[in-house]
C-alpha positions as protocol buffer text, in pm:
chain_id: "A"
residue {
  index: 1
  type: MET
  ca { x: 3436 y: 265 z: -1991 }
}
residue {
  index: 2
  type: SER
  ca { x: 3236 y: 294 z: -2261 }
}
residue {
  index: 3
  type: ASP
  ca { x: 2878 y: 406 z: -2287 }
}
residue {
  index: 4
  type: HIS
  ca { x: 2826 y: 229 z: -2577 }
}
residue {
  index: 5
  type: PRO
  ca { x: 2583 y: -116 z: -2475 }
}
residue {
  index: 6
  type: ASN
  ca { x: 2778 y: -398 z: -2445 }
}
residue {
  index: 7
  type: ILE
  ca { x: 2638 y: -651 z: -2628 }
}
residue {
  index: 8
  type: HIS
  ca { x: 2721 y: -1024 z: -2663 }
}
residue {
  index: 9
  type: PRO
  ca { x: 2738 y: -1163 z: -3007 }
}
residue {
  index: 10
  type: THR
  ca { x: 2512 y: -1431 z: -2891 }
}
residue {
  index: 11
  type: ALA
  ca { x: 2244 y: -1198 z: -2740 }
}
residue {
  index: 12
  type: ILE
  ca { x: 1955 y: -1141 z: -2994 }
}
residue {
  index: 13
  type: ILE
  ca { x: 1834 y: -737 z: -2928 }
}
residue {
  index: 14
  type: ALA
  ca { x: 1537 y: -724 z: -3107 }
}
residue {
  index: 15
  type: ASP
  ca { x: 1496 y: -413 z: -3323 }
}
residue {
  index: 16
  type: GLY
  ca { x: 1327 y: -112 z: -3150 }
}
residue {
  index: 17
  type: ALA
  ca { x: 1477 y: -226 z: -2802 }
}
residue {
  index: 18
  type: SER
  ca { x: 1609 y: 70 z: -2574 }
}
residue {
  index: 19
  type: LEU
  ca { x: 1941 y: 16 z: -2397 }
}
residue {
  index: 20
  type: GLY
  ca { x: 2106 y: 274 z: -2187 }
}
residue {
  index: 21
  type: ARG
  ca { x: 2480 y: 340 z: -2163 }
}
residue {
  index: 22
  type: ASN
  ca { x: 2672 y: 148 z: -1998 }
}
residue {
  index: 23
  type: THR
  ca { x: 2457 y: -146 z: -2014 }
}
residue {
  index: 24
  type: ARG
  ca { x: 2539 y: -493 z: -2052 }
}
residue {
  index: 25
  type: ILE
  ca { x: 2351 y: -783 z: -2192 }
}
residue {
  index: 26
  type: GLY
  ca { x: 2482 y: -1156 z: -2182 }
}
residue {
  index: 27
  type: ALA
  ca { x: 2507 y: -1443 z: -2364 }
}
residue {
  index: 28
  type: TYR
  ca { x: 2212 y: -1590 z: -2532 }
}
residue {
  index: 29
  type: SER
  ca { x: 1956 y: -1304 z: -2376 }
}
residue {
  index: 30
  type: VAL
  ca { x: 1701 y: -1190 z: -2553 }
}
residue {
  index: 31
  type: ILE
  ca { x: 1521 y: -871 z: -2513 }
}
residue {
  index: 32
  type: GLY
  ca { x: 1169 y: -834 z: -2727 }
}
residue {
  index: 33
  type: PRO
  ca { x: 1111 y: -493 z: -2941 }
}
residue {
  index: 34
  type: HIS
  ca { x: 952 y: -246 z: -2654 }
}
residue {
  index: 35
  type: VAL
  ca { x: 1198 y: -319 z: -2387 }
}
residue {
  index: 36
  type: VAL
  ca { x: 1317 y: -55 z: -2262 }
}
residue {
  index: 37
  type: LEU
  ca { x: 1656 y: -51 z: -2017 }
}
residue {
  index: 38
  type: GLY
  ca { x: 1849 y: 221 z: -1841 }
}
residue {
  index: 39
  type: ASP
  ca { x: 2191 y: 301 z: -1783 }
}
residue {
  index: 40
  type: ASP
  ca { x: 2416 y: 72 z: -1634 }
}
residue {
  index: 41
  type: CYS
  ca { x: 2173 y: -261 z: -1619 }
}
residue {
  index: 42
  type: VAL
  ca { x: 2390 y: -627 z: -1631 }
}
residue {
  index: 43
  type: ILE
  ca { x: 2179 y: -832 z: -1809 }
}
residue {
  index: 44
  type: GLY
  ca { x: 2290 y: -1200 z: -1707 }
}
residue {
  index: 45
  type: PRO
  ca { x: 2297 y: -1450 z: -1983 }
}
residue {
  index: 46
  type: HIS
  ca { x: 1987 y: -1659 z: -2076 }
}
residue {
  index: 47
  type: VAL
  ca { x: 1786 y: -1355 z: -1979 }
}
residue {
  index: 48
  type: VAL
  ca { x: 1420 y: -1310 z: -2120 }
}
residue {
  index: 49
  type: ILE
  ca { x: 1290 y: -984 z: -2074 }
}
residue {
  index: 50
  type: ASP
  ca { x: 1025 y: -945 z: -2326 }
}
residue {
  index: 51
  type: GLY
  ca { x: 616 y: -715 z: -2352 }
}
residue {
  index: 52
  type: HIS
  ca { x: 548 y: -325 z: -2219 }
}
residue {
  index: 53
  type: THR
  ca { x: 900 y: -360 z: -2069 }
}
residue {
  index: 54
  type: THR
  ca { x: 1134 y: -98 z: -1907 }
}
residue {
  index: 55
  type: LEU
  ca { x: 1358 y: -90 z: -1619 }
}
residue {
  index: 56
  type: GLY
  ca { x: 1539 y: 156 z: -1473 }
}
residue {
  index: 57
  type: ASP
  ca { x: 1937 y: 240 z: -1431 }
}
residue {
  index: 58
  type: ARG
  ca { x: 2145 y: 8 z: -1258 }
}
residue {
  index: 59
  type: ASN
  ca { x: 1980 y: -302 z: -1228 }
}
residue {
  index: 60
  type: ARG
  ca { x: 2077 y: -639 z: -1215 }
}
residue {
  index: 61
  type: ILE
  ca { x: 1946 y: -925 z: -1313 }
}
residue {
  index: 62
  type: HIS
  ca { x: 2066 y: -1339 z: -1314 }
}
residue {
  index: 63
  type: PRO
  ca { x: 2026 y: -1610 z: -1534 }
}
residue {
  index: 64
  type: PHE
  ca { x: 1723 y: -1759 z: -1663 }
}
residue {
  index: 65
  type: ALA
  ca { x: 1537 y: -1501 z: -1559 }
}
residue {
  index: 66
  type: SER
  ca { x: 1202 y: -1384 z: -1676 }
}
residue {
  index: 67
  type: ILE
  ca { x: 1078 y: -1055 z: -1730 }
}
residue {
  index: 68
  type: GLY
  ca { x: 786 y: -907 z: -1860 }
}
residue {
  index: 69
  type: ALA
  ca { x: 629 y: -1206 z: -1993 }
}
residue {
  index: 70
  type: GLU
  ca { x: 242 y: -1229 z: -2040 }
}
residue {
  index: 71
  type: PRO
  ca { x: 62 y: -1298 z: -1727 }
}
residue {
  index: 72
  type: GLN
  ca { x: -122 y: -1624 z: -1624 }
}
residue {
  index: 73
  type: ASP
  ca { x: -428 y: -1577 z: -1634 }
}
residue {
  index: 74
  type: LYS
  ca { x: -683 y: -1698 z: -1856 }
}
residue {
  index: 75
  type: LYS
  ca { x: -925 y: -1366 z: -1860 }
}
residue {
  index: 76
  type: TYR
  ca { x: -576 y: -1242 z: -2045 }
}
residue {
  index: 77
  type: ALA
  ca { x: -647 y: -1154 z: -2419 }
}
residue {
  index: 78
  type: GLY
  ca { x: -308 y: -1016 z: -2568 }
}
residue {
  index: 79
  type: GLU
  ca { x: -383 y: -633 z: -2484 }
}
residue {
  index: 80
  type: ILE
  ca { x: -98 y: -413 z: -2416 }
}
residue {
  index: 81
  type: ALA
  ca { x: 12 y: -411 z: -2047 }
}
residue {
  index: 82
  type: ARG
  ca { x: 321 y: -256 z: -1916 }
}
residue {
  index: 83
  type: LEU
  ca { x: 587 y: -393 z: -1662 }
}
residue {
  index: 84
  type: VAL
  ca { x: 741 y: -121 z: -1463 }
}
residue {
  index: 85
  type: ILE
  ca { x: 1127 y: -157 z: -1263 }
}
residue {
  index: 86
  type: GLY
  ca { x: 1317 y: 137 z: -1080 }
}
residue {
  index: 87
  type: ASN
  ca { x: 1592 y: 130 z: -1022 }
}
residue {
  index: 88
  type: ASP
  ca { x: 1868 y: -75 z: -804 }
}
residue {
  index: 89
  type: ASN
  ca { x: 1720 y: -380 z: -802 }
}
residue {
  index: 90
  type: THR
  ca { x: 1883 y: -788 z: -795 }
}
residue {
  index: 91
  type: ILE
  ca { x: 1690 y: -1031 z: -963 }
}
residue {
  index: 92
  type: ARG
  ca { x: 1806 y: -1372 z: -912 }
}
residue {
  index: 93
  type: GLU
  ca { x: 1785 y: -1712 z: -1116 }
}
residue {
  index: 94
  type: SER
  ca { x: 1485 y: -1765 z: -1251 }
}
residue {
  index: 95
  type: VAL
  ca { x: 1272 y: -1523 z: -1129 }
}
residue {
  index: 96
  type: THR
  ca { x: 961 y: -1467 z: -1334 }
}
residue {
  index: 97
  type: ILE
  ca { x: 755 y: -1200 z: -1345 }
}
residue {
  index: 98
  type: ASN
  ca { x: 467 y: -1067 z: -1566 }
}
residue {
  index: 99
  type: HIS
  ca { x: 306 y: -793 z: -1726 }
}
residue {
  index: 100
  type: GLY
  ca { x: -12 y: -623 z: -1624 }
}
residue {
  index: 101
  type: SER
  ca { x: -361 y: -730 z: -1812 }
}
residue {
  index: 102
  type: GLY
  ca { x: -599 y: -526 z: -1936 }
}
residue {
  index: 103
  type: ASP
  ca { x: -905 y: -578 z: -1617 }
}
residue {
  index: 104
  type: GLY
  ca { x: -623 y: -561 z: -1364 }
}
residue {
  index: 105
  type: GLY
  ca { x: -468 y: -192 z: -1396 }
}
residue {
  index: 106
  type: GLY
  ca { x: -287 y: -291 z: -1726 }
}
residue {
  index: 107
  type: LEU
  ca { x: 25 y: -226 z: -1523 }
}
residue {
  index: 108
  type: THR
  ca { x: 284 y: -472 z: -1290 }
}
residue {
  index: 109
  type: LYS
  ca { x: 534 y: -222 z: -1111 }
}
residue {
  index: 110
  type: LEU
  ca { x: 841 y: -228 z: -898 }
}
residue {
  index: 111
  type: GLY
  ca { x: 979 y: 18 z: -660 }
}
residue {
  index: 112
  type: ASP
  ca { x: 1393 y: 49 z: -598 }
}
residue {
  index: 113
  type: HIS
  ca { x: 1655 y: -81 z: -475 }
}
residue {
  index: 114
  type: ASN
  ca { x: 1391 y: -471 z: -413 }
}
residue {
  index: 115
  type: TRP
  ca { x: 1655 y: -823 z: -347 }
}
residue {
  index: 116
  type: ILE
  ca { x: 1425 y: -1029 z: -558 }
}
residue {
  index: 117
  type: MET
  ca { x: 1602 y: -1421 z: -477 }
}
residue {
  index: 118
  type: ALA
  ca { x: 1566 y: -1750 z: -732 }
}
residue {
  index: 119
  type: TYR
  ca { x: 1283 y: -1842 z: -827 }
}
residue {
  index: 120
  type: CYS
  ca { x: 1071 y: -1603 z: -667 }
}
residue {
  index: 121
  type: HIS
  ca { x: 772 y: -1511 z: -880 }
}
residue {
  index: 122
  type: ILE
  ca { x: 529 y: -1190 z: -880 }
}
residue {
  index: 123
  type: ALA
  ca { x: 209 y: -1195 z: -1101 }
}
residue {
  index: 124
  type: HIS
  ca { x: 44 y: -954 z: -1266 }
}
residue {
  index: 125
  type: ASP
  ca { x: -86 y: -638 z: -1195 }
}
residue {
  index: 126
  type: CYS
  ca { x: 134 y: -643 z: -810 }
}
residue {
  index: 127
  type: MET
  ca { x: 301 y: -333 z: -629 }
}
residue {
  index: 128
  type: VAL
  ca { x: 561 y: -361 z: -508 }
}
residue {
  index: 129
  type: GLY
  ca { x: 729 y: -100 z: -292 }
}
residue {
  index: 130
  type: SER
  ca { x: 1118 y: -42 z: -259 }
}
residue {
  index: 131
  type: GLY
  ca { x: 1350 y: -207 z: 2 }
}
residue {
  index: 132
  type: VAL
  ca { x: 1181 y: -469 z: -5 }
}
residue {
  index: 133
  type: THR
  ca { x: 1361 y: -853 z: 50 }
}
residue {
  index: 134
  type: MET
  ca { x: 1188 y: -1183 z: -150 }
}
residue {
  index: 135
  type: ALA
  ca { x: 1383 y: -1486 z: -19 }
}
residue {
  index: 136
  type: ASN
  ca { x: 1337 y: -1799 z: -220 }
}
residue {
  index: 137
  type: GLY
  ca { x: 1085 y: -1951 z: -441 }
}
residue {
  index: 138
  type: ALA
  ca { x: 849 y: -1675 z: -290 }
}
residue {
  index: 139
  type: THR
  ca { x: 551 y: -1602 z: -453 }
}
residue {
  index: 140
  type: LEU
  ca { x: 270 y: -1329 z: -484 }
}
residue {
  index: 141
  type: ALA
  ca { x: -34 y: -1388 z: -673 }
}
residue {
  index: 142
  type: GLY
  ca { x: -198 y: -1113 z: -877 }
}
residue {
  index: 143
  type: HIS
  ca { x: -300 y: -739 z: -748 }
}
residue {
  index: 144
  type: VAL
  ca { x: -102 y: -796 z: -458 }
}
residue {
  index: 145
  type: HIS
  ca { x: 24 y: -472 z: -322 }
}
residue {
  index: 146
  type: VAL
  ca { x: 370 y: -506 z: -118 }
}
residue {
  index: 147
  type: GLY
  ca { x: 472 y: -189 z: 67 }
}
residue {
  index: 148
  type: ASP
  ca { x: 809 y: -56 z: 101 }
}
residue {
  index: 149
  type: HIS
  ca { x: 1084 y: -256 z: 324 }
}
residue {
  index: 150
  type: VAL
  ca { x: 859 y: -616 z: 304 }
}
residue {
  index: 151
  type: THR
  ca { x: 1033 y: -964 z: 382 }
}
residue {
  index: 152
  type: PHE
  ca { x: 900 y: -1264 z: 245 }
}
residue {
  index: 153
  type: ALA
  ca { x: 1104 y: -1540 z: 436 }
}
residue {
  index: 154
  type: GLY
  ca { x: 1186 y: -1838 z: 186 }
}
residue {
  index: 155
  type: PHE
  ca { x: 845 y: -2010 z: 2 }
}
residue {
  index: 156
  type: SER
  ca { x: 627 y: -1827 z: 171 }
}
residue {
  index: 157
  type: GLY
  ca { x: 346 y: -1587 z: -18 }
}
residue {
  index: 158
  type: ALA
  ca { x: 34 y: -1397 z: -86 }
}
residue {
  index: 159
  type: HIS
  ca { x: -292 y: -1445 z: -184 }
}
residue {
  index: 160
  type: GLN
  ca { x: -422 y: -1200 z: -444 }
}
residue {
  index: 161
  type: PHE
  ca { x: -588 y: -872 z: -374 }
}
residue {
  index: 162
  type: CYS
  ca { x: -416 y: -937 z: -27 }
}
residue {
  index: 163
  type: ARG
  ca { x: -181 y: -641 z: 61 }
}
residue {
  index: 164
  type: ILE
  ca { x: 94 y: -647 z: 309 }
}
residue {
  index: 165
  type: GLY
  ca { x: 186 y: -339 z: 462 }
}
residue {
  index: 166
  type: ASP
  ca { x: 517 y: -138 z: 521 }
}
residue {
  index: 167
  type: TYR
  ca { x: 766 y: -329 z: 720 }
}
residue {
  index: 168
  type: ALA
  ca { x: 627 y: -632 z: 762 }
}
residue {
  index: 169
  type: PHE
  ca { x: 776 y: -984 z: 790 }
}
residue {
  index: 170
  type: LEU
  ca { x: 644 y: -1330 z: 632 }
}
residue {
  index: 171
  type: GLY
  ca { x: 751 y: -1665 z: 845 }
}
residue {
  index: 172
  type: MET
  ca { x: 910 y: -1855 z: 593 }
}
residue {
  index: 173
  type: TYR
  ca { x: 623 y: -2133 z: 424 }
}
residue {
  index: 174
  type: GLY
  ca { x: 307 y: -1847 z: 503 }
}
residue {
  index: 175
  type: GLY
  ca { x: 112 y: -1829 z: 262 }
}
residue {
  index: 176
  type: VAL
  ca { x: -128 y: -1560 z: 420 }
}
residue {
  index: 177
  type: THR
  ca { x: -500 y: -1540 z: 201 }
}
residue {
  index: 178
  type: GLN
  ca { x: -556 y: -1206 z: 401 }
}
residue {
  index: 179
  type: ASP
  ca { x: -429 y: -838 z: 432 }
}
residue {
  index: 180
  type: VAL
  ca { x: -63 y: -806 z: 709 }
}
residue {
  index: 181
  type: PRO
  ca { x: -38 y: -473 z: 889 }
}
residue {
  index: 182
  type: ALA
  ca { x: 248 y: -214 z: 820 }
}
residue {
  index: 183
  type: TYR
  ca { x: 493 y: -362 z: 1066 }
}
residue {
  index: 184
  type: VAL
  ca { x: 371 y: -772 z: 1165 }
}
residue {
  index: 185
  type: MET
  ca { x: 532 y: -1009 z: 1145 }
}
residue {
  index: 186
  type: ALA
  ca { x: 394 y: -1350 z: 1072 }
}
residue {
  index: 187
  type: SER
  ca { x: 463 y: -1688 z: 1070 }
}
residue {
  index: 188
  type: GLY
  ca { x: 343 y: -2052 z: 1077 }
}
residue {
  index: 189
  type: GLN
  ca { x: 99 y: -2264 z: 849 }
}
residue {
  index: 190
  type: PRO
  ca { x: -130 y: -2141 z: 841 }
}
residue {
  index: 191
  type: PRO
  ca { x: 24 y: -1815 z: 962 }
}
residue {
  index: 192
  type: ARG
  ca { x: -93 y: -1619 z: 1221 }
}
residue {
  index: 193
  type: PRO
  ca { x: 30 y: -1279 z: 1393 }
}
residue {
  index: 194
  type: ARG
  ca { x: 283 y: -1286 z: 1577 }
}
residue {
  index: 195
  type: GLY
  ca { x: 387 y: -935 z: 1704 }
}
residue {
  index: 196
  type: ILE
  ca { x: 625 y: -662 z: 1561 }
}
residue {
  index: 197
  type: ASN
  ca { x: 851 y: -673 z: 1284 }
}
residue {
  index: 198
  type: ALA
  ca { x: 1112 y: -555 z: 1560 }
}
residue {
  index: 199
  type: GLU
  ca { x: 1448 y: -692 z: 1503 }
}
residue {
  index: 200
  type: GLY
  ca { x: 1314 y: -585 z: 1115 }
}
residue {
  index: 201
  type: LEU
  ca { x: 1266 y: -210 z: 1261 }
}
residue {
  index: 202
  type: LYS
  ca { x: 1603 y: -195 z: 1417 }
}
residue {
  index: 203
  type: ARG
  ca { x: 1789 y: -219 z: 1180 }
}
residue {
  index: 204
  type: HIS
  ca { x: 1611 y: 46 z: 999 }
}
residue {
  index: 205
  type: GLY
  ca { x: 1742 y: 272 z: 1233 }
}
residue {
  index: 206
  type: PHE
  ca { x: 1391 y: 322 z: 1458 }
}
residue {
  index: 207
  type: GLY
  ca { x: 1436 y: 395 z: 1770 }
}
residue {
  index: 208
  type: GLU
  ca { x: 1350 y: 215 z: 2117 }
}
residue {
  index: 209
  type: ASP
  ca { x: 1029 y: 474 z: 2164 }
}
residue {
  index: 210
  type: GLU
  ca { x: 918 y: 453 z: 1859 }
}
residue {
  index: 211
  type: ILE
  ca { x: 898 y: 2 z: 1823 }
}
residue {
  index: 212
  type: ARG
  ca { x: 734 y: 21 z: 2161 }
}
residue {
  index: 213
  type: ASN
  ca { x: 515 y: 267 z: 2079 }
}
residue {
  index: 214
  type: ILE
  ca { x: 425 y: 19 z: 1765 }
}
residue {
  index: 215
  type: LYS
  ca { x: 435 y: -266 z: 1986 }
}
residue {
  index: 216
  type: SER
  ca { x: 140 y: -119 z: 2170 }
}
residue {
  index: 217
  type: ALA
  ca { x: -61 y: -45 z: 1852 }
}
residue {
  index: 218
  type: TYR
  ca { x: -22 y: -379 z: 1786 }
}
residue {
  index: 219
  type: ARG
  ca { x: -168 y: -529 z: 2130 }
}
residue {
  index: 220
  type: VAL
  ca { x: -460 y: -250 z: 2071 }
}
residue {
  index: 221
  type: ILE
  ca { x: -511 y: -355 z: 1751 }
}
residue {
  index: 222
  type: TYR
  ca { x: -524 y: -774 z: 1853 }
}
residue {
  index: 223
  type: ARG
  ca { x: -535 y: -857 z: 2207 }
}
residue {
  index: 224
  type: SER
  ca { x: -788 y: -582 z: 2314 }
}
residue {
  index: 225
  type: GLY
  ca { x: -1082 y: -747 z: 2248 }
}
residue {
  index: 226
  type: LEU
  ca { x: -1179 y: -405 z: 2056 }
}
residue {
  index: 227
  type: GLN
  ca { x: -1375 y: -350 z: 1679 }
}
residue {
  index: 228
  type: ARG
  ca { x: -1167 y: -237 z: 1417 }
}
residue {
  index: 229
  type: ALA
  ca { x: -1314 y: 97 z: 1404 }
}
residue {
  index: 230
  type: GLU
  ca { x: -1246 y: 144 z: 1812 }
}
residue {
  index: 231
  type: ALA
  ca { x: -914 y: 42 z: 1780 }
}
residue {
  index: 232
  type: ILE
  ca { x: -861 y: 268 z: 1418 }
}
residue {
  index: 233
  type: ALA
  ca { x: -992 y: 556 z: 1642 }
}
residue {
  index: 234
  type: MET
  ca { x: -762 y: 487 z: 1963 }
}
residue {
  index: 235
  type: LEU
  ca { x: -437 y: 515 z: 1724 }
}
residue {
  index: 236
  type: GLN
  ca { x: -583 y: 795 z: 1531 }
}
residue {
  index: 237
  type: GLU
  ca { x: -555 y: 977 z: 1842 }
}
residue {
  index: 238
  type: ARG
  ca { x: -202 y: 896 z: 1934 }
}
residue {
  index: 239
  type: VAL
  ca { x: -70 y: 964 z: 1628 }
}
residue {
  index: 240
  type: GLY
  ca { x: 23 y: 1329 z: 1720 }
}
residue {
  index: 241
  type: ASP
  ca { x: 328 y: 1298 z: 1999 }
}
residue {
  index: 242
  type: GLN
  ca { x: 344 y: 887 z: 1780 }
}
residue {
  index: 243
  type: PRO
  ca { x: 375 y: 959 z: 1378 }
}
residue {
  index: 244
  type: GLU
  ca { x: 540 y: 619 z: 1340 }
}
residue {
  index: 245
  type: LEU
  ca { x: 144 y: 445 z: 1404 }
}
residue {
  index: 246
  type: ASN
  ca { x: 41 y: 574 z: 1097 }
}
residue {
  index: 247
  type: ARG
  ca { x: 183 y: 322 z: 868 }
}
residue {
  index: 248
  type: MET
  ca { x: -14 y: 90 z: 1077 }
}
residue {
  index: 249
  type: ILE
  ca { x: -348 y: 290 z: 1072 }
}
residue {
  index: 250
  type: ASN
  ca { x: -270 y: 365 z: 666 }
}
residue {
  index: 251
  type: SER
  ca { x: -190 y: 23 z: 601 }
}
residue {
  index: 252
  type: ILE
  ca { x: -599 y: -119 z: 826 }
}
residue {
  index: 253
  type: LEU
  ca { x: -776 y: 129 z: 599 }
}
residue {
  index: 254
  type: ALA
  ca { x: -686 y: -12 z: 315 }
}
residue {
  index: 255
  type: SER
  ca { x: -760 y: -318 z: 386 }
}
residue {
  index: 256
  type: GLU
  ca { x: -1004 y: -480 z: 137 }
}
residue {
  index: 257
  type: ARG
  ca { x: -982 y: -917 z: 245 }
}
residue {
  index: 258
  type: GLY
  ca { x: -954 y: -845 z: 619 }
}
residue {
  index: 259
  type: LEU
  ca { x: -693 y: -816 z: 896 }
}
residue {
  index: 260
  type: LEU
  ca { x: -460 y: -1168 z: 932 }
}
residue {
  index: 261
  type: ARG
  ca { x: -601 y: -1307 z: 1232 }
}
């Protein structure tokens, strides 16, 4: 295969855009002047990538996605802000991902190996980790922080400024308005904590002892009746022998909106 980009003759590539080796651009796609695409990316037909947007290597974007457009924020006044996407992400049909805003840090960022299904929306200034799955129609409002290996079921979402910890799971149609600690499964309407994401942990190689320890930590946080500081102190005493609890503890300490109850 040639090292040169493969560009369909109907695609529009603005002067100033940078395309990596072997990257393919499909029919009628539009690439803006400040876009940087890494190597071996596949940009399908009818995709628009705009703004100060950087994609790493081996990303695949399906038709009708809009990547790097201005934020849907009435306070946005045209200031320069960025969108940075890592490597090996799959972004399906009609996904929208906005760049950052001036009063929100100026950056929207996604890590690696994320699977973003059709019609999902990731708003301005969101920080999304790696290995995240967003099923069809899932939505993140502005400034949401999502950890690694989080799963959003179809049409679930997060209120602006929420934090979703590593390996958490949001059930179908659930919209959370407070923070979800690492490992926690939230479902229902309105969503409530329903235990830990045990099946997800098994799939990611957590052992039986680790899962049992995480279940015990969940009970300390949600069922012991302890105040948050007391519960955290109890879990911190266990970390020496149960380092897997660090993710849960750190996600709770980082909470600013309060924990989902």
